[in-house]
Amino acid sequence: MENVAAITFDVGGTLIEPWPSVGHVYAVVAARHGVRAEPEELTHRFVDAWNRNENFNYTKDDWATLVDDTFVGLTTTLPSQSFFDELYLRFAEPDCWHVYEDVVPTLTVLRERGVRFAVISNWDVRLRPLLGALNLADWFEGIHVSSEIGITKPDLRIFQTAINSFGLPASHILHVGDSEIEDYRGAQASGMQSRWLCRNCDKPSASAINSLASLV
């Protein structure tokens, strides 16, 4: 990090993660509607459905389609026709999310050094209130949400929105996120500095870090 005056952060997989897991939350809600499945199986199905998905725009309809795909073969009535709305609201609640242990200590040290913060996230209308409920919103002078802007990472325009809000040269802003394509490459293409947060990498590359603590 050289000449970094501000840092933008991705949210999911960077600042917070589903808790205890996506599959666990799915399983609890589904069970209330007579659909039984193990949390581990549902997490695996969700990841597969996510990886098959293209042109995901983080609308409620997009999420409904993804959840239906996750539950294909497990129920004759798809979630979009039964419990999807309940599931959608459940993930707006803070107890479904865990703030990574390295987040607040890292932000505290960096703020003391005068670094400014913002969020750039592919998310939906639930993000702002969720960050507030998790006591994270006040750390950021800007929260740039794809569903509000109408653009998703890695499109350069969502990064440019954040750059403009800081009023700083792009080269003085660092972006950190857990997607190599959406975050690391997207931010680089916009002229920002970037780091790929790979929490599960035993030996990160020169462009990757495995903890936000590496930023300090």
JSON list of C-alpha atoms in Angstrom, two decimals:
[
{"chain": "A", "resi": 1, "resn": "MET", "atom": "CA", "xyz": [0.00, 0.00, 0.00]},
{"chain": "A", "resi": 2, "resn": "GLU", "atom": "CA", "xyz": [1.53, 3.25, -1.15]},
{"chain": "A", "resi": 3, "resn": "ASN", "atom": "CA", "xyz": [-0.05, 6.69, -0.83]},
{"chain": "A", "resi": 4, "resn": "VAL", "atom": "CA", "xyz": [-3.37, 5.19, 0.27]},
{"chain": "A", "resi": 5, "resn": "ALA", "atom": "CA", "xyz": [-5.72, 7.89, 1.53]},
{"chain": "A", "resi": 6, "resn": "ALA", "atom": "CA", "xyz": [-8.90, 5.84, 1.36]},
{"chain": "A", "resi": 7, "resn": "ILE", "atom": "CA", "xyz": [-9.99, 2.21, 1.26]},
{"chain": "A", "resi": 8, "resn": "THR", "atom": "CA", "xyz": [-13.17, 0.74, -0.21]},
{"chain": "A", "resi": 9, "resn": "PHE", "atom": "CA", "xyz": [-14.39, -2.64, 0.96]},
{"chain": "A", "resi": 10, "resn": "ASP", "atom": "CA", "xyz": [-16.59, -5.34, -0.49]},
{"chain": "A", "resi": 11, "resn": "VAL", "atom": "CA", "xyz": [-19.07, -6.69, 2.08]},
{"chain": "A", "resi": 12, "resn": "GLY", "atom": "CA", "xyz": [-19.97, -10.39, 1.71]},
{"chain": "A", "resi": 13, "resn": "GLY", "atom": "CA", "xyz": [-16.94, -12.58, 2.34]},
{"chain": "A", "resi": 14, "resn": "THR", "atom": "CA", "xyz": [-14.91, -9.49, 3.22]},
{"chain": "A", "resi": 15, "resn": "LEU", "atom": "CA", "xyz": [-16.62, -7.81, 6.18]},
{"chain": "A", "resi": 16, "resn": "ILE", "atom": "CA", "xyz": [-19.35, -10.33, 6.99]},
{"chain": "A", "resi": 17, "resn": "GLU", "atom": "CA", "xyz": [-20.39, -13.93, 6.29]},
{"chain": "A", "resi": 18, "resn": "PRO", "atom": "CA", "xyz": [-23.71, -15.82, 6.62]},
{"chain": "A", "resi": 19, "resn": "TRP", "atom": "CA", "xyz": [-24.05, -17.33, 10.09]},
{"chain": "A", "resi": 20, "resn": "PRO", "atom": "CA", "xyz": [-23.83, -20.19, 10.91]},
{"chain": "A", "resi": 21, "resn": "SER", "atom": "CA", "xyz": [-24.00, -20.83, 7.13]},
{"chain": "A", "resi": 22, "resn": "VAL", "atom": "CA", "xyz": [-26.27, -20.24, 4.15]},
{"chain": "A", "resi": 23, "resn": "GLY", "atom": "CA", "xyz": [-27.42, -23.86, 4.36]},
{"chain": "A", "resi": 24, "resn": "HIS", "atom": "CA", "xyz": [-28.20, -23.62, 8.06]},
{"chain": "A", "resi": 25, "resn": "VAL", "atom": "CA", "xyz": [-30.47, -20.60, 7.59]},
{"chain": "A", "resi": 26, "resn": "TYR", "atom": "CA", "xyz": [-32.12, -22.21, 4.56]},
{"chain": "A", "resi": 27, "resn": "ALA", "atom": "CA", "xyz": [-32.68, -25.46, 6.46]},
{"chain": "A", "resi": 28, "resn": "VAL", "atom": "CA", "xyz": [-34.32, -23.78, 9.47]},
{"chain": "A", "resi": 29, "resn": "VAL", "atom": "CA", "xyz": [-36.75, -21.76, 7.36]},
{"chain": "A", "resi": 30, "resn": "ALA", "atom": "CA", "xyz": [-37.50, -24.64, 4.99]},
{"chain": "A", "resi": 31, "resn": "ALA", "atom": "CA", "xyz": [-38.20, -27.00, 7.88]},
{"chain": "A", "resi": 32, "resn": "ARG", "atom": "CA", "xyz": [-40.98, -24.71, 9.09]},
{"chain": "A", "resi": 33, "resn": "HIS", "atom": "CA", "xyz": [-42.65, -25.40, 5.75]},
{"chain": "A", "resi": 34, "resn": "GLY", "atom": "CA", "xyz": [-42.18, -29.15, 5.80]},
{"chain": "A", "resi": 35, "resn": "VAL", "atom": "CA", "xyz": [-39.06, -29.28, 3.62]},
{"chain": "A", "resi": 36, "resn": "ARG", "atom": "CA", "xyz": [-36.24, -31.26, 5.25]},
{"chain": "A", "resi": 37, "resn": "ALA", "atom": "CA", "xyz": [-32.62, -31.05, 4.13]},
{"chain": "A", "resi": 38, "resn": "GLU", "atom": "CA", "xyz": [-29.25, -31.03, 5.85]},
{"chain": "A", "resi": 39, "resn": "PRO", "atom": "CA", "xyz": [-27.53, -27.63, 6.12]},
{"chain": "A", "resi": 40, "resn": "GLU", "atom": "CA", "xyz": [-24.36, -28.96, 4.48]},
{"chain": "A", "resi": 41, "resn": "GLU", "atom": "CA", "xyz": [-26.31, -30.24, 1.48]},
{"chain": "A", "resi": 42, "resn": "LEU", "atom": "CA", "xyz": [-28.12, -26.93, 1.08]},
{"chain": "A", "resi": 43, "resn": "THR", "atom": "CA", "xyz": [-24.88, -24.96, 1.28]},
{"chain": "A", "resi": 44, "resn": "HIS", "atom": "CA", "xyz": [-23.40, -27.19, -1.43]},
{"chain": "A", "resi": 45, "resn": "ARG", "atom": "CA", "xyz": [-26.53, -26.79, -3.57]},
{"chain": "A", "resi": 46, "resn": "PHE", "atom": "CA", "xyz": [-26.47, -23.02, -3.10]},
{"chain": "A", "resi": 47, "resn": "VAL", "atom": "CA", "xyz": [-22.83, -22.76, -4.18]},
{"chain": "A", "resi": 48, "resn": "ASP", "atom": "CA", "xyz": [-23.54, -24.88, -7.26]},
{"chain": "A", "resi": 49, "resn": "ALA", "atom": "CA", "xyz": [-26.57, -22.76, -8.14]},
{"chain": "A", "resi": 50, "resn": "TRP", "atom": "CA", "xyz": [-24.57, -19.57, -7.61]},
{"chain": "A", "resi": 51, "resn": "ASN", "atom": "CA", "xyz": [-21.77, -20.79, -9.86]},
{"chain": "A", "resi": 52, "resn": "ARG", "atom": "CA", "xyz": [-24.26, -21.66, -12.62]},
{"chain": "A", "resi": 53, "resn": "ASN", "atom": "CA", "xyz": [-25.92, -18.27, -12.41]},
{"chain": "A", "resi": 54, "resn": "GLU", "atom": "CA", "xyz": [-25.25, -15.64, -15.05]},
{"chain": "A", "resi": 55, "resn": "ASN", "atom": "CA", "xyz": [-26.23, -11.97, -15.19]},
{"chain": "A", "resi": 56, "resn": "PHE", "atom": "CA", "xyz": [-27.24, -11.84, -11.53]},
{"chain": "A", "resi": 57, "resn": "ASN", "atom": "CA", "xyz": [-28.46, -8.31, -10.77]},
{"chain": "A", "resi": 58, "resn": "TYR", "atom": "CA", "xyz": [-29.30, -8.75, -7.07]},
{"chain": "A", "resi": 59, "resn": "THR", "atom": "CA", "xyz": [-33.01, -8.10, -7.49]},
{"chain": "A", "resi": 60, "resn": "LYS", "atom": "CA", "xyz": [-35.53, -9.94, -5.35]},
{"chain": "A", "resi": 61, "resn": "ASP", "atom": "CA", "xyz": [-36.59, -11.92, -8.44]},
{"chain": "A", "resi": 62, "resn": "ASP", "atom": "CA", "xyz": [-32.97, -12.92, -9.03]},
{"chain": "A", "resi": 63, "resn": "TRP", "atom": "CA", "xyz": [-32.72, -14.21, -5.48]},
{"chain": "A", "resi": 64, "resn": "ALA", "atom": "CA", "xyz": [-36.01, -16.11, -5.85]},
{"chain": "A", "resi": 65, "resn": "THR", "atom": "CA", "xyz": [-34.70, -17.87, -8.95]},
{"chain": "A", "resi": 66, "resn": "LEU", "atom": "CA", "xyz": [-31.44, -18.75, -7.20]},
{"chain": "A", "resi": 67, "resn": "VAL", "atom": "CA", "xyz": [-33.24, -20.17, -4.17]},
{"chain": "A", "resi": 68, "resn": "ASP", "atom": "CA", "xyz": [-35.58, -22.19, -6.40]},
{"chain": "A", "resi": 69, "resn": "ASP", "atom": "CA", "xyz": [-32.54, -23.63, -8.15]},
{"chain": "A", "resi": 70, "resn": "THR", "atom": "CA", "xyz": [-31.03, -24.54, -4.79]},
{"chain": "A", "resi": 71, "resn": "PHE", "atom": "CA", "xyz": [-34.14, -26.51, -3.76]},
{"chain": "A", "resi": 72, "resn": "VAL", "atom": "CA", "xyz": [-34.85, -28.27, -7.07]},
{"chain": "A", "resi": 73, "resn": "GLY", "atom": "CA", "xyz": [-35.72, -31.91, -6.35]},
{"chain": "A", "resi": 74, "resn": "LEU", "atom": "CA", "xyz": [-36.22, -31.34, -2.62]},
{"chain": "A", "resi": 75, "resn": "THR", "atom": "CA", "xyz": [-39.79, -30.05, -2.77]},
{"chain": "A", "resi": 76, "resn": "THR", "atom": "CA", "xyz": [-42.66, -30.17, -5.25]},
{"chain": "A", "resi": 77, "resn": "THR", "atom": "CA", "xyz": [-43.60, -26.55, -4.44]},
{"chain": "A", "resi": 78, "resn": "LEU", "atom": "CA", "xyz": [-40.65, -24.29, -5.14]},
{"chain": "A", "resi": 79, "resn": "PRO", "atom": "CA", "xyz": [-39.65, -21.72, -2.51]},
{"chain": "A", "resi": 80, "resn": "SER", "atom": "CA", "xyz": [-40.74, -18.81, -4.72]},
{"chain": "A", "resi": 81, "resn": "GLN", "atom": "CA", "xyz": [-44.28, -20.16, -4.31]},
{"chain": "A", "resi": 82, "resn": "SER", "atom": "CA", "xyz": [-44.00, -20.84, -0.60]},
{"chain": "A", "resi": 83, "resn": "PHE", "atom": "CA", "xyz": [-41.30, -19.73, 1.83]},
{"chain": "A", "resi": 84, "resn": "PHE", "atom": "CA", "xyz": [-38.98, -17.53, -0.24]},
{"chain": "A", "resi": 85, "resn": "ASP", "atom": "CA", "xyz": [-40.34, -14.24, 1.16]},
{"chain": "A", "resi": 86, "resn": "GLU", "atom": "CA", "xyz": [-39.67, -15.45, 4.69]},
{"chain": "A", "resi": 87, "resn": "LEU", "atom": "CA", "xyz": [-36.15, -16.49, 3.73]},
{"chain": "A", "resi": 88, "resn": "TYR", "atom": "CA", "xyz": [-35.48, -13.17, 2.01]},
{"chain": "A", "resi": 89, "resn": "LEU", "atom": "CA", "xyz": [-36.49, -11.24, 5.13]},
{"chain": "A", "resi": 90, "resn": "ARG", "atom": "CA", "xyz": [-34.50, -13.60, 7.34]},
{"chain": "A", "resi": 91, "resn": "PHE", "atom": "CA", "xyz": [-31.26, -12.62, 5.63]},
{"chain": "A", "resi": 92, "resn": "ALA", "atom": "CA", "xyz": [-32.01, -8.97, 6.40]},
{"chain": "A", "resi": 93, "resn": "GLU", "atom": "CA", "xyz": [-31.67, -9.74, 10.10]},
{"chain": "A", "resi": 94, "resn": "PRO", "atom": "CA", "xyz": [-28.29, -9.22, 11.79]},
{"chain": "A", "resi": 95, "resn": "ASP", "atom": "CA", "xyz": [-28.23, -12.53, 13.66]},
{"chain": "A", "resi": 96, "resn": "CYS", "atom": "CA", "xyz": [-27.90, -14.31, 10.30]},
{"chain": "A", "resi": 97, "resn": "TRP", "atom": "CA", "xyz": [-24.53, -12.66, 9.79]},
{"chain": "A", "resi": 98, "resn": "HIS", "atom": "CA", "xyz": [-21.14, -12.75, 11.46]},
{"chain": "A", "resi": 99, "resn": "VAL", "atom": "CA", "xyz": [-18.71, -9.83, 11.34]},
{"chain": "A", "resi": 100, "resn": "TYR", "atom": "CA", "xyz": [-15.22, -11.25, 10.76]},
{"chain": "A", "resi": 101, "resn": "GLU", "atom": "CA", "xyz": [-12.97, -10.85, 13.78]},
{"chain": "A", "resi": 102, "resn": "ASP", "atom": "CA", "xyz": [-10.37, -8.80, 11.88]},
{"chain": "A", "resi": 103, "resn": "VAL", "atom": "CA", "xyz": [-12.81, -6.11, 10.69]},
{"chain": "A", "resi": 104, "resn": "VAL", "atom": "CA", "xyz": [-13.23, -3.70, 13.61]},
{"chain": "A", "resi": 105, "resn": "PRO", "atom": "CA", "xyz": [-9.59, -3.89, 14.85]},
{"chain": "A", "resi": 106, "resn": "THR", "atom": "CA", "xyz": [-8.33, -3.17, 11.32]},
{"chain": "A", "resi": 107, "resn": "LEU", "atom": "CA", "xyz": [-10.74, -0.29, 10.75]},
{"chain": "A", "resi": 108, "resn": "THR", "atom": "CA", "xyz": [-9.82, 1.16, 14.15]},
{"chain": "A", "resi": 109, "resn": "VAL", "atom": "CA", "xyz": [-6.09, 1.25, 13.44]},
{"chain": "A", "resi": 110, "resn": "LEU", "atom": "CA", "xyz": [-6.52, 2.58, 9.91]},
{"chain": "A", "resi": 111, "resn": "ARG", "atom": "CA", "xyz": [-8.93, 5.32, 11.00]},
{"chain": "A", "resi": 112, "resn": "GLU", "atom": "CA", "xyz": [-6.42, 6.44, 13.62]},
{"chain": "A", "resi": 113, "resn": "ARG", "atom": "CA", "xyz": [-3.98, 6.87, 10.73]},
{"chain": "A", "resi": 114, "resn": "GLY", "atom": "CA", "xyz": [-6.46, 9.11, 8.93]},
{"chain": "A", "resi": 115, "resn": "VAL", "atom": "CA", "xyz": [-7.59, 6.63, 6.28]},
{"chain": "A", "resi": 116, "resn": "ARG", "atom": "CA", "xyz": [-11.13, 7.15, 4.92]},
{"chain": "A", "resi": 117, "resn": "PHE", "atom": "CA", "xyz": [-13.51, 4.26, 4.21]},
{"chain": "A", "resi": 118, "resn": "ALA", "atom": "CA", "xyz": [-16.38, 3.37, 1.89]},
{"chain": "A", "resi": 119, "resn": "VAL", "atom": "CA", "xyz": [-18.20, 0.23, 0.76]},
{"chain": "A", "resi": 120, "resn": "ILE", "atom": "CA", "xyz": [-18.60, -0.99, -2.82]},
{"chain": "A", "resi": 121, "resn": "SER", "atom": "CA", "xyz": [-20.91, -3.98, -2.83]},
{"chain": "A", "resi": 122, "resn": "ASN", "atom": "CA", "xyz": [-22.96, -6.10, -5.19]},
{"chain": "A", "resi": 123, "resn": "TRP", "atom": "CA", "xyz": [-26.03, -6.28, -2.94]},
{"chain": "A", "resi": 124, "resn": "ASP", "atom": "CA", "xyz": [-29.65, -5.19, -2.68]},
{"chain": "A", "resi": 125, "resn": "VAL", "atom": "CA", "xyz": [-31.92, -2.91, -0.64]},
{"chain": "A", "resi": 126, "resn": "ARG", "atom": "CA", "xyz": [-31.24, -4.91, 2.52]},
{"chain": "A", "resi": 127, "resn": "LEU", "atom": "CA", "xyz": [-27.59, -3.84, 2.79]},
{"chain": "A", "resi": 128, "resn": "ARG", "atom": "CA", "xyz": [-27.82, -0.38, 4.34]},
{"chain": "A", "resi": 129, "resn": "PRO", "atom": "CA", "xyz": [-30.11, -1.36, 7.23]},
{"chain": "A", "resi": 130, "resn": "LEU", "atom": "CA", "xyz": [-28.12, -4.56, 7.73]},
{"chain": "A", "resi": 131, "resn": "LEU", "atom": "CA", "xyz": [-24.82, -2.68, 8.08]},
{"chain": "A", "resi": 132, "resn": "GLY", "atom": "CA", "xyz": [-26.54, -0.35, 10.53]},
{"chain": "A", "resi": 133, "resn": "ALA", "atom": "CA", "xyz": [-27.85, -3.24, 12.61]},
{"chain": "A", "resi": 134, "resn": "LEU", "atom": "CA", "xyz": [-24.36, -4.80, 12.65]},
{"chain": "A", "resi": 135, "resn": "ASN", "atom": "CA", "xyz": [-22.86, -1.50, 13.89]},
{"chain": "A", "resi": 136, "resn": "LEU", "atom": "CA", "xyz": [-20.75, -1.17, 10.76]},
{"chain": "A", "resi": 137, "resn": "ALA", "atom": "CA", "xyz": [-22.46, 1.60, 8.79]},
{"chain": "A", "resi": 138, "resn": "ASP", "atom": "CA", "xyz": [-20.91, 4.48, 10.75]},
{"chain": "A", "resi": 139, "resn": "TRP", "atom": "CA", "xyz": [-17.41, 3.43, 9.71]},
{"chain": "A", "resi": 140, "resn": "PHE", "atom": "CA", "xyz": [-18.09, 4.35, 6.09]},
{"chain": "A", "resi": 141, "resn": "GLU", "atom": "CA", "xyz": [-18.59, 7.77, 4.58]},
{"chain": "A", "resi": 142, "resn": "GLY", "atom": "CA", "xyz": [-20.10, 6.17, 1.48]},
{"chain": "A", "resi": 143, "resn": "ILE", "atom": "CA", "xyz": [-22.02, 2.94, 0.87]},
{"chain": "A", "resi": 144, "resn": "HIS", "atom": "CA", "xyz": [-22.22, 2.22, -2.86]},
{"chain": "A", "resi": 145, "resn": "VAL", "atom": "CA", "xyz": [-24.73, -0.56, -3.54]},
{"chain": "A", "resi": 146, "resn": "SER", "atom": "CA", "xyz": [-25.09, -2.15, -6.98]},
{"chain": "A", "resi": 147, "resn": "SER", "atom": "CA", "xyz": [-28.89, -2.35, -6.84]},
{"chain": "A", "resi": 148, "resn": "GLU", "atom": "CA", "xyz": [-29.12, 1.40, -6.18]},
{"chain": "A", "resi": 149, "resn": "ILE", "atom": "CA", "xyz": [-26.60, 2.38, -8.85]},
{"chain": "A", "resi": 150, "resn": "GLY", "atom": "CA", "xyz": [-27.85, -0.14, -11.41]},
{"chain": "A", "resi": 151, "resn": "ILE", "atom": "CA", "xyz": [-24.36, -1.48, -12.06]},
{"chain": "A", "resi": 152, "resn": "THR", "atom": "CA", "xyz": [-22.55, -4.49, -10.63]},
{"chain": "A", "resi": 153, "resn": "LYS", "atom": "CA", "xyz": [-18.84, -5.11, -10.12]},
{"chain": "A", "resi": 154, "resn": "PRO", "atom": "CA", "xyz": [-16.58, -5.53, -12.03]},
{"chain": "A", "resi": 155, "resn": "ASP", "atom": "CA", "xyz": [-18.11, -2.74, -14.16]},
{"chain": "A", "resi": 156, "resn": "LEU", "atom": "CA", "xyz": [-15.78, 0.24, -13.88]},
{"chain": "A", "resi": 157, "resn": "ARG", "atom": "CA", "xyz": [-18.65, 2.65, -13.32]},
{"chain": "A", "resi": 158, "resn": "ILE", "atom": "CA", "xyz": [-19.44, 1.40, -9.81]},
{"chain": "A", "resi": 159, "resn": "PHE", "atom": "CA", "xyz": [-15.81, 1.92, -8.81]},
{"chain": "A", "resi": 160, "resn": "GLN", "atom": "CA", "xyz": [-15.84, 5.36, -10.44]},
{"chain": "A", "resi": 161, "resn": "THR", "atom": "CA", "xyz": [-18.85, 6.31, -8.32]},
{"chain": "A", "resi": 162, "resn": "ALA", "atom": "CA", "xyz": [-16.81, 5.67, -5.19]},
{"chain": "A", "resi": 163, "resn": "ILE", "atom": "CA", "xyz": [-13.74, 7.42, -6.59]},
{"chain": "A", "resi": 164, "resn": "ASN", "atom": "CA", "xyz": [-15.82, 10.51, -7.36]},
{"chain": "A", "resi": 165, "resn": "SER", "atom": "CA", "xyz": [-17.37, 10.53, -3.88]},
{"chain": "A", "resi": 166, "resn": "PHE", "atom": "CA", "xyz": [-13.93, 10.67, -2.25]},
{"chain": "A", "resi": 167, "resn": "GLY", "atom": "CA", "xyz": [-12.67, 13.41, -4.55]},
{"chain": "A", "resi": 168, "resn": "LEU", "atom": "CA", "xyz": [-9.29, 11.67, -4.66]},
{"chain": "A", "resi": 169, "resn": "PRO", "atom": "CA", "xyz": [-7.16, 10.32, -7.49]},
{"chain": "A", "resi": 170, "resn": "ALA", "atom": "CA", "xyz": [-8.01, 6.66, -8.14]},
{"chain": "A", "resi": 171, "resn": "SER", "atom": "CA", "xyz": [-4.40, 5.72, -7.51]},
{"chain": "A", "resi": 172, "resn": "HIS", "atom": "CA", "xyz": [-4.72, 6.93, -3.89]},
{"chain": "A", "resi": 173, "resn": "ILE", "atom": "CA", "xyz": [-7.66, 4.59, -3.18]},
{"chain": "A", "resi": 174, "resn": "LEU", "atom": "CA", "xyz": [-7.32, 0.90, -2.33]},
{"chain": "A", "resi": 175, "resn": "HIS", "atom": "CA", "xyz": [-10.13, -1.58, -2.89]},
{"chain": "A", "resi": 176, "resn": "VAL", "atom": "CA", "xyz": [-10.30, -4.86, -0.95]},
{"chain": "A", "resi": 177, "resn": "GLY", "atom": "CA", "xyz": [-12.66, -7.74, -1.69]},
{"chain": "A", "resi": 178, "resn": "ASP", "atom": "CA", "xyz": [-12.92, -11.50, -1.82]},
{"chain": "A", "resi": 179, "resn": "SER", "atom": "CA", "xyz": [-13.55, -11.88, -5.58]},
{"chain": "A", "resi": 180, "resn": "GLU", "atom": "CA", "xyz": [-10.50, -11.96, -7.80]},
{"chain": "A", "resi": 181, "resn": "ILE", "atom": "CA", "xyz": [-12.55, -10.88, -10.83]},
{"chain": "A", "resi": 182, "resn": "GLU", "atom": "CA", "xyz": [-15.18, -8.56, -9.37]},
{"chain": "A", "resi": 183, "resn": "ASP", "atom": "CA", "xyz": [-12.98, -6.88, -6.78]},
{"chain": "A", "resi": 184, "resn": "TYR", "atom": "CA", "xyz": [-9.28, -7.26, -7.53]},
{"chain": "A", "resi": 185, "resn": "ARG", "atom": "CA", "xyz": [-9.39, -7.02, -11.32]},
{"chain": "A", "resi": 186, "resn": "GLY", "atom": "CA", "xyz": [-12.34, -4.63, -11.42]},
{"chain": "A", "resi": 187, "resn": "ALA", "atom": "CA", "xyz": [-10.66, -2.14, -9.10]},
{"chain": "A", "resi": 188, "resn": "GLN", "atom": "CA", "xyz": [-7.34, -2.42, -10.92]},
{"chain": "A", "resi": 189, "resn": "ALA", "atom": "CA", "xyz": [-9.01, -1.65, -14.23]},
{"chain": "A", "resi": 190, "resn": "SER", "atom": "CA", "xyz": [-10.48, 1.51, -12.71]},
{"chain": "A", "resi": 191, "resn": "GLY", "atom": "CA", "xyz": [-7.04, 2.76, -11.73]},
{"chain": "A", "resi": 192, "resn": "MET", "atom": "CA", "xyz": [-7.37, 1.98, -8.04]},
{"chain": "A", "resi": 193, "resn": "GLN", "atom": "CA", "xyz": [-4.93, -0.04, -6.03]},
{"chain": "A", "resi": 194, "resn": "SER", "atom": "CA", "xyz": [-6.42, -3.40, -5.08]},
{"chain": "A", "resi": 195, "resn": "ARG", "atom": "CA", "xyz": [-5.97, -6.47, -2.94]},
{"chain": "A", "resi": 196, "resn": "TRP", "atom": "CA", "xyz": [-7.73, -9.80, -3.29]},
{"chain": "A", "resi": 197, "resn": "LEU", "atom": "CA", "xyz": [-8.83, -11.04, 0.15]},
{"chain": "A", "resi": 198, "resn": "CYS", "atom": "CA", "xyz": [-8.47, -14.81, -0.02]},
{"chain": "A", "resi": 199, "resn": "ARG", "atom": "CA", "xyz": [-9.26, -15.92, 3.52]},
{"chain": "A", "resi": 200, "resn": "ASN", "atom": "CA", "xyz": [-8.76, -19.60, 2.70]},
{"chain": "A", "resi": 201, "resn": "CYS", "atom": "CA", "xyz": [-5.44, -19.23, 0.86]},
{"chain": "A", "resi": 202, "resn": "ASP", "atom": "CA", "xyz": [-2.60, -20.75, 2.86]},
{"chain": "A", "resi": 203, "resn": "LYS", "atom": "CA", "xyz": [0.02, -18.94, 0.80]},
{"chain": "A", "resi": 204, "resn": "PRO", "atom": "CA", "xyz": [-1.47, -15.82, -0.79]},
{"chain": "A", "resi": 205, "resn": "SER", "atom": "CA", "xyz": [0.16, -14.42, -3.91]},
{"chain": "A", "resi": 206, "resn": "ALA", "atom": "CA", "xyz": [1.71, -10.97, -4.01]},
{"chain": "A", "resi": 207, "resn": "SER", "atom": "CA", "xyz": [-1.68, -9.51, -4.96]},
{"chain": "A", "resi": 208, "resn": "ALA", "atom": "CA", "xyz": [-3.62, -11.41, -2.29]},
{"chain": "A", "resi": 209, "resn": "ILE", "atom": "CA", "xyz": [-3.98, -11.24, 1.49]},
{"chain": "A", "resi": 210, "resn": "ASN", "atom": "CA", "xyz": [-5.62, -13.77, 3.81]},
{"chain": "A", "resi": 211, "resn": "SER", "atom": "CA", "xyz": [-6.68, -11.32, 6.52]},
{"chain": "A", "resi": 212, "resn": "LEU", "atom": "CA", "xyz": [-7.68, -7.68, 6.72]},
{"chain": "A", "resi": 213, "resn": "ALA", "atom": "CA", "xyz": [-5.03, -7.40, 9.44]},
{"chain": "A", "resi": 214, "resn": "SER", "atom": "CA", "xyz": [-2.48, -7.46, 6.60]},
{"chain": "A", "resi": 215, "resn": "LEU", "atom": "CA", "xyz": [-3.60, -3.95, 5.70]},
{"chain": "A", "resi": 216, "resn": "VAL", "atom": "CA", "xyz": [-2.04, -2.56, 8.89]}
]
